[in-house]
Amino acid sequence: MRIRRLSDWLPTTKKEVKLRGWEELDVILFSGDAYVDHPSFGPAVIGRILESYGLRVAIVPQPSVNDNLQDFTKLGTPNLFFAVTGGCMDPMVSNYTASKRKRDKDAYTPNGDIGFRPDYATSVYSKILKEKFPNTPVLIGGIEASLRRVTHYDYWSDKLLPSILETSKADMLVYGMGEQPLREIVELLQKGVPFSSLRTIKQTAFLVHEDEKTPKNKNWEDVKIASHEDCLSDKKTFASNFKIIEQESNKLIARRIFQKVGEKQLVINPPFPTMTEKEIDASFDLPYTRLPHPKYNKRGPIPAFEMIKFSINIHRGCFGGCSFCTISAHQGKFIASRSQESVLKEVDQVAQMDDFKGYLSDIGGPSANMYKMKGKIQSICDKCVAPSCISPVICSNLDTSHKPLTELYKAVDKHPKVKKSFIGSGIRHDMLVPEFNKNADPEELDAYTEEVMTNHVSGRLKVAPEHTSDPVLKLMRKPSFKYFHKFKDRFDRINKKGKLNLQLIPYFISSHPACEPEDMANLAAETKDMGFQLEQVQGFTPTPMTVATVIYYSGYHPYTLKPVKTAKTRQEKLDQHKFFFWYKRENKKWIKDTLSKVGRNDLIKKLLPQDNSWRKNKPEKAKNTFDDTVTSVKESRRKNKGFKKKRRR
């Protein structure tokens, strides 16, 4: 058992700064999350990265904004800059449900307590710092800043907002994963370059006055998008902007983006190339304690930490490009994979933890089965502008071999202290179907699927077909539902062969753009025919920087500029969601009446038969994870009756 000292964590108070023998700090990092010193928590990664450059770094987690603001001044003025992040999730997603109801838990706070993270935390923290320290640069980053770097629709205020640089008053923004731009920022500052002159660093954004000249870079091409004011006055103009933004975000050789915002100009520099194996290994190999700061010992467990405590992240990025997902907008579509040696080193660290019982909860990433996958011919990827490598079909240049991943799983399981490693991340089931993944060897796909089902699943395998309607799936950038049928056939065959008795649990979304009530009725009927009583279901939540959100707000698809209908009112969303729960008594009359009006008696017969013969497959009891559009409004009110928000004293 290793005895930890308080100085093993980045300092969070003046006392802890003194413990390190420091009289001053180079960077002070403010975060909307509690401080967990773990490579899966972005604020900790940024702090450790800055520390690795020889800087004296402190972190102020969840500073209070409801008192005299002493948390913002207690550590003084840093020599280089303040860094600000809203946390591992957009604070509005952390604080509110899809129906804009205040959540009763915050996964990134001890005991799940609420009230420790303000709405729009990055802007709130940054504005306070600029008021308190007007001459000290403020650098913002993290997922909130990254996804709000340009004009974006904010679902919670139902408004089109300008770049977060405008609302936060910050001096610079780092988007995406921060290791590479931070390295260059620090190197230039250490050479004496003023912060205000840092204008040509990749993967950064900043605002300049209209008459101010922006530095030229002979290696970059520039592109202008419609101004924020033009977007406010015309929704189709806003939609047309997004095609350029998304394509440039996913290109290896991208253009610099300019957008006029009032009397200022937003400049978004192109992204860095995908991190090399050596670079991503170096980030994960930093001296994390892998534990929450001791200050939380008496406050209760941090739910997000408990969930990933014994998990290993093996890669970043996702080439799926799903229309409703923000992963590629933040991490990029090109995969940065760790070496097997780096992964095994972390497995050994986890195995040495005092309370490790031999079970790894996840060996995965944004998508579990994209490890080591990349383009076969790099020059083809260099010219690519497609937001997805697997939609509408898998790119012929993409190496989709699952062999390195299968070998990694087996290497992890050879560790003497590992009894079993689970795959908790979502698996792209479509990539395991030879009819869809024509690049791969079918035997290799079967070998991977069998390895997962036999050795890495605890009773249930979760996958995300998302819908059954081909038009909706096409807009989602997901493959036809027929490939889910084919995957289920393979799943059932392996299940029977190995006498595994596993369950297949599919995830679905309601109220997505292009989805009509009839599509939801078809979804209910088709999944019922397959023997599913749906458990993992949710409603579409518009988040910044996705195609689906642009459609939700504007009514137009950004790539075609053709109108697309979306359920927007609470009642429309409730009505779509009810189809997930066709088997509930209170929904049956409504479903029958609704389908009768559109002449779909065929679906009525499928969903509401006179007998219960469909139950022979013994589907699992449903659980509604869409807490915002619960079928029973009375039940929701009853649950919230007498609820009192916990506030920081």
Short mmCIF file of N, CA, C and O in Angstrom, two decimals, residues 235 465 481 605:
data_model
loop_
_atom_site.label_atom_id
_atom_site.label_comp_id
_atom_site.label_asym_id
_atom_site.label_seq_id
_atom_site.Cartn_x
_atom_site.Cartn_y
_atom_site.Cartn_z
N LYS A 235 -32.21 32.04 -40.47
CA LYS A 235 -31.87 30.70 -39.98
C LYS A 235 -31.18 29.84 -41.04
O LYS A 235 -30.32 29.01 -40.73
N PRO A 465 -28.34 1.01 -32.19
CA PRO A 465 -28.87 1.20 -33.55
C PRO A 465 -29.57 2.55 -33.71
O PRO A 465 -29.70 3.05 -34.82
N PHE A 481 -31.23 -0.19 -40.50
CA PHE A 481 -31.55 -1.10 -39.39
C PHE A 481 -31.40 -2.56 -39.79
O PHE A 481 -31.29 -3.44 -38.93
N LYS A 605 -52.49 -3.64 -34.92
CA LYS A 605 -52.55 -5.09 -34.73
C LYS A 605 -51.22 -5.64 -34.21
O LYS A 605 -51.18 -6.58 -33.42
#
